[in-house]
Tab-separated table of C-alpha atoms in Angstrom:
chain	number	residue	atom	x	y	z
A	219	MET	CA	49.982	49.506	49.205
A	220	ASN	CA	51.399	52.511	47.365
A	221	ASN	CA	54.147	52.760	44.762
A	222	ALA	CA	56.787	55.457	45.011
A	223	ILE	CA	59.521	57.195	43.119
A	224	PHE	CA	62.331	57.814	45.586
A	225	MET	CA	64.540	60.593	44.230
A	226	ASP	CA	67.899	61.913	45.233
A	227	ARG	CA	68.027	65.711	45.017
A	228	ASP	CA	71.398	67.086	43.855
A	229	GLY	CA	72.255	65.778	40.383
A	230	THR	CA	68.836	64.163	39.985
A	231	ILE	CA	66.315	66.981	40.436
A	232	ASN	CA	68.627	69.985	40.368
A	233	VAL	CA	71.929	70.629	38.615
A	234	TYR	CA	74.770	69.104	40.625
A	235	LYS	CA	77.039	71.597	42.374
A	236	ASP	CA	78.847	70.990	45.639
A	237	TYR	CA	76.636	71.814	48.611
A	238	VAL	CA	73.657	73.628	47.125
A	239	TYR	CA	71.939	75.425	49.987
A	240	ASN	CA	70.458	78.638	48.586
A	241	ILE	CA	67.974	79.540	45.888
A	242	ASN	CA	70.545	81.403	43.776
A	243	ASN	CA	72.481	78.162	43.184
A	244	PHE	CA	69.488	75.866	42.702
A	245	PHE	CA	68.578	75.096	39.082
A	246	PHE	CA	66.145	72.357	38.061
A	247	ILE	CA	67.500	69.919	35.465
A	248	GLU	CA	65.765	70.365	32.141
A	249	ASN	CA	62.378	68.608	31.882
A	250	VAL	CA	62.426	67.032	35.370
A	251	ILE	CA	59.392	69.035	36.467
A	252	ASP	CA	57.435	67.729	33.468
A	253	ALA	CA	58.531	64.197	34.347
A	254	MET	CA	57.351	64.630	37.944
A	255	ILE	CA	53.949	65.815	36.699
A	256	ILE	CA	53.642	62.645	34.593
A	257	LEU	CA	54.843	60.402	37.433
A	258	LYS	CA	52.175	61.877	39.741
A	259	LYS	CA	49.548	61.188	37.048
A	260	MET	CA	50.851	57.596	37.033
A	261	ASN	CA	49.874	57.496	40.753
A	262	PHE	CA	53.365	57.394	42.219
A	263	PHE	CA	54.229	58.993	45.516
A	264	LEU	CA	57.166	61.382	44.980
A	265	ILE	CA	59.627	61.121	47.853
A	266	ILE	CA	62.955	62.943	47.992
A	267	VAL	CA	65.762	61.239	49.943
A	268	THR	CA	68.896	63.338	50.175
A	269	ASN	CA	72.198	63.266	52.052
A	270	GLN	CA	73.056	66.768	53.270
A	271	SER	CA	76.442	66.347	54.946
A	272	GLY	CA	77.129	70.052	54.395
A	273	ILE	CA	75.128	70.608	57.588
A	274	ALA	CA	77.487	68.421	59.662
A	275	ARG	CA	80.494	69.905	57.853
A	276	GLY	CA	79.428	73.405	58.931
A	277	LEU	CA	79.093	74.632	55.340
A	278	PHE	CA	75.452	75.617	55.864
A	279	THR	CA	72.838	75.243	58.568
A	280	LYS	CA	69.867	72.961	58.884
A	281	ASN	CA	67.739	76.115	58.631
A	282	ASP	CA	69.438	77.030	55.304
A	283	PHE	CA	68.482	73.590	53.989
A	284	LEU	CA	64.902	73.890	55.261
A	285	LEU	CA	64.441	77.344	53.692
A	286	LEU	CA	65.659	76.098	50.298
A	287	THR	CA	63.452	73.023	50.634
A	288	LYS	CA	60.404	75.143	51.446
A	289	TRP	CA	61.081	77.290	48.360
A	290	MET	CA	61.599	74.200	46.148
A	291	VAL	CA	58.324	72.610	47.314
A	292	PHE	CA	56.445	75.876	46.738
A	293	TYR	CA	57.996	76.303	43.267
A	294	LEU	CA	57.011	72.752	42.322
A	295	LYS	CA	53.502	73.192	43.736
A	296	LEU	CA	53.015	76.249	41.478
A	297	ARG	CA	53.802	73.896	38.585
A	298	HIS	CA	51.304	71.278	39.818
A	299	VAL	CA	53.848	68.891	41.340
A	300	HIS	CA	53.093	67.632	44.832
A	301	ILE	CA	56.089	66.220	46.701
A	302	ASP	CA	54.722	63.703	49.178
A	303	ALA	CA	57.717	63.752	51.508
A	304	ILE	CA	61.311	64.865	51.867
A	305	TYR	CA	63.742	62.909	53.997
A	306	PHE	CA	67.225	64.255	54.573
A	307	CYS	CA	70.299	63.124	56.450
A	308	PRO	CA	72.342	65.931	58.050
A	309	HIS	CA	74.894	63.523	59.528
A	310	TYR	CA	78.520	62.957	58.646
A	311	GLN	CA	80.967	60.970	60.774
A	312	LYS	CA	83.830	63.410	60.072
A	313	GLY	CA	81.685	66.543	60.476
A	314	ILE	CA	82.614	69.496	62.653
A	315	ILE	CA	79.151	70.270	64.059
A	316	LYS	CA	78.994	68.057	67.135
A	317	LYS	CA	75.218	67.557	66.999
A	318	PHE	CA	75.464	66.005	63.514
A	319	LYS	CA	78.887	64.326	63.758
A	320	GLN	CA	77.790	60.714	63.912
A	321	THR	CA	77.350	57.446	62.114
A	322	CYS	CA	73.680	56.854	61.361
A	323	LEU	CA	71.287	54.555	59.548
A	324	CYS	CA	69.811	57.331	57.408
A	325	ARG	CA	72.889	58.418	55.418
A	326	LYS	CA	72.861	56.684	52.034
A	327	PRO	CA	74.082	54.039	51.184
A	328	ASN	CA	72.185	53.023	54.343
A	329	PRO	CA	68.473	52.520	53.652
A	330	GLY	CA	67.079	54.354	56.713
A	331	MET	CA	65.313	57.201	54.893
A	332	LEU	CA	63.690	54.820	52.411
A	333	LEU	CA	62.585	52.392	55.119
A	334	ASP	CA	61.074	55.226	57.171
A	335	ALA	CA	59.087	56.333	54.102
A	336	LYS	CA	58.040	52.733	53.423
A	337	GLN	CA	56.541	52.452	56.877
A	338	HIS	CA	54.944	55.915	56.909
A	339	PHE	CA	53.349	55.702	53.443
A	340	ASN	CA	52.768	51.928	53.205
A	341	ILE	CA	55.048	51.664	50.159
A	342	ASN	CA	55.312	48.542	48.029
A	343	MET	CA	59.088	48.604	47.584
A	344	THR	CA	59.100	45.941	44.859
A	345	ASN	CA	56.972	48.147	42.594
A	346	SER	CA	58.878	51.319	43.456
A	347	TYR	CA	61.910	53.071	41.980
A	348	MET	CA	65.029	54.673	43.461
A	349	VAL	CA	66.434	57.362	41.177
A	350	GLY	CA	69.852	58.871	41.814
A	351	ASP	CA	73.230	59.761	40.401
A	352	THR	CA	75.570	57.857	42.724
A	353	GLU	CA	76.535	54.405	43.856
A	354	SER	CA	75.249	55.211	47.348
A	355	ASP	CA	71.786	55.927	45.886
A	356	MET	CA	71.796	52.551	44.137
A	357	LEU	CA	73.024	50.712	47.235
A	358	ALA	CA	70.397	52.388	49.433
A	359	GLY	CA	67.679	51.337	46.998
A	360	GLN	CA	69.031	47.810	46.830
A	361	SER	CA	69.258	47.526	50.648
A	362	ALA	CA	65.715	48.830	51.042
A	363	GLY	CA	64.340	46.232	48.615
A	364	ILE	CA	63.474	48.679	45.849
A	365	GLY	CA	62.443	46.808	42.703
A	366	THR	CA	64.096	49.136	40.170
A	367	ASN	CA	67.175	51.236	40.905
A	368	VAL	CA	67.648	53.903	38.250
A	369	LEU	CA	71.005	55.605	37.755
A	370	VAL	CA	70.820	59.013	36.086
A	371	CYS	CA	73.706	60.521	34.121
A	372	SER	CA	72.722	64.090	35.022
A	373	GLY	CA	74.800	64.399	38.193
A	374	LYS	CA	78.116	63.015	39.353
A	375	GLU	CA	80.380	61.009	37.074
A	376	ILE	CA	79.045	57.474	36.631
A	377	THR	CA	81.257	54.669	37.943
A	378	LYS	CA	81.410	51.103	36.662
A	379	LYS	CA	80.262	49.819	40.040
A	380	SER	CA	77.219	52.117	40.169
A	381	LYS	CA	76.280	50.973	36.647
A	382	THR	CA	76.451	47.309	37.669
A	383	ILE	CA	74.290	47.908	40.761
A	384	ALA	CA	71.668	49.887	38.816
A	385	THR	CA	68.729	48.173	37.158
A	386	TRP	CA	68.551	50.924	34.514
A	387	THR	CA	70.842	53.760	33.484
A	388	ILE	CA	69.110	56.741	31.880
A	389	LYS	CA	70.091	60.241	30.784
A	390	SER	CA	68.014	62.015	33.431
A	391	LEU	CA	64.874	61.822	35.550
A	392	ALA	CA	63.099	63.332	32.520
A	393	SER	CA	63.411	59.926	30.776
A	394	LEU	CA	61.860	57.905	33.613
A	395	PRO	CA	58.126	58.064	32.743
A	396	ASN	CA	58.752	56.689	29.244
A	397	MET	CA	61.048	53.972	30.603
A	398	ILE	CA	58.367	52.884	33.066
A	399	LYS	CA	55.667	52.881	30.366
A	400	THR	CA	57.896	50.914	27.966
A	401	HIS	CA	58.808	48.405	30.663
A	402	LYS	CA	55.141	47.897	31.617
A	403	ASN	CA	54.302	47.263	27.955
A	404	ILE	CA	57.037	44.618	27.804
A	405	ASN	CA	55.981	43.080	31.147
A	406	PRO	CA	52.253	43.853	31.470
A	407	GLY	CA	51.977	41.917	34.739
A	408	LEU	CA	53.896	44.623	36.601
């Protein structure tokens, strides 16, 4: 079985702004690329799981999202970071684009995207991590059986509830490799 780092996108990988859908508004959070390089060297699969309700809301198209995603993957590849998979949910129950106006199992806090990745990549969820900046990220990780749910303070404002659901709270994804190494030193059986 494989271990994975499941990562939210907005507020976790890139600077949080409402509905980022083009390259001009996409800025990587400081040191997250370096952290991803280290996490890959630690033999983790890197899997992005992101809600993109802006598609259902009609704020941007699925194609806009895919173009930005293609650019992001290429940019990371140039810096020696391989993203193993990207799962996204375009749905929103109150959306205006009929095709995407629905309740689904993939929109976090539902665990659908994580469970799909688990099956596709044979992921050991107990030894994996969900990293995100919202309560819905933490709940999705918890529902999917993720062993460590990591709340980052680099995105949306942290709520008391999201802090209580999280296993760890860290400044940003950049801190994760050291947290994992420290934790393994404390609990070498992991």
